[in-house]
Amino acid sequence: MTLAFPAAPTVSRDFIDLDRLTRDDVRTILSLAVAMKKDPKAHQPMAGRVLALIFEKPSTRTRVSFHVGMQQLGGEVITLSGAEMQLGHGETIADTGRVMSRFVDIMMLRTFSEHKLHELAEGASVPVINGLTNQSHPCQVMADLMTIEEKLGNITGKKIVWVGDGDNNVLTSWIHAACLFDLELCVVAPPEFTVPSALLIDAQRKGAKLRALADIEVVKGADVVITDCWVSMHNSDAAARMDKLQPYQVNEKLMRLAAPHALFMHCLPAHRGEEVTDGVIDSPQSAVWDEAENRMHAQKAIICWCLGLIPQ
Ligand code: CP
Ligand code: NVA
């Protein structure tokens, strides 16, 4: 099917966090991702435009999915590491945003503090996309939502159980999603690494059906079981985390508590034998490879949304 994209960008907006988007925004992006996935090389609304990818942390999926996705959209990519740029090393990050905006049409930043991302977006006159910070990972959760709907249908009413690190950037973006959609999000985590109370209370106030518990039994009847590594790239307390999180491994016994149709999801990279066993990640219930692929489809739609390249 041919999608009728506008000939040129119609807006310039950032993709910073899901709590800055409306449910309609998320729906628009997901619909476009699904439509473009049907024929991934058929649409080139970014022809002649350039995406800059800036990484201050390692990446496999984000780097490759943005690169290949932008190429499929007809555009070009420049990939930079923060260490080789003047990003906060004398030149302010906002000034970097101003200068980069004279060269490229859109930027993605993976960094440590979200404040750097906000400063880049404030300086830039072109859209800035959050490619992960210590605090959030919204591109990942867009791919997760897409994957769940592909496999289980509409997200409404689904019971999503996050197991393991409750103070986690991917989880924060899931909590933002729980404020937008009528789903049940349960977090099973040790008290030492549970959801920060301000985030929990704020989300509940916004209507999220969100609970944070320490009892694995909450996995019962889950439609989706999700985890992430126990030690994220910015965490310095690895020993304490490894110790407290051991009882929260997603293994075959835990998955038996979930609904028979339940999916296992993980943003990857996985640490096999730590947060998940081989038996779970390699099982038919595991959606992790489709989830990784959907990063590309979701991000192609995010790029288009940032520039208002939405087919009529
Ligand atoms: N899930 C994810 O963002 O993977 P990378 O760190 O490899 O980009
Ligand atoms: N929570 C992980 C996600 C990696 C994609 C990290 O920040 O390291």
PDB file of N, CA, C and O in Angstrom, residues 137 139 311:
ATOM      1  N   HIS A 137      13.606   5.598  28.646  1.00  0.00           N
ATOM      2  CA  HIS A 137      13.930   4.989  27.341  1.00  0.00           C
ATOM      3  C   HIS A 137      12.635   4.867  26.532  1.00  0.00           C
ATOM      4  O   HIS A 137      12.136   3.767  26.274  1.00  0.00           O
ATOM      5  N   CYS A 139      11.803   5.269  23.346  1.00  0.00           N
ATOM      6  CA  CYS A 139      11.794   4.540  22.061  1.00  0.00           C
ATOM      7  C   CYS A 139      11.580   3.050  22.308  1.00  0.00           C
ATOM      8  O   CYS A 139      10.884   2.375  21.546  1.00  0.00           O
ATOM      9  N   PRO A 311       1.233  10.456   6.924  1.00  0.00           N
ATOM     10  CA  PRO A 311       0.415  10.283   5.708  1.00  0.00           C
ATOM     11  C   PRO A 311      -1.044  10.671   5.967  1.00  0.00           C
ATOM     12  O   PRO A 311      -1.572  10.437   7.042  1.00  0.00           O
TER      13      PRO A 311
END
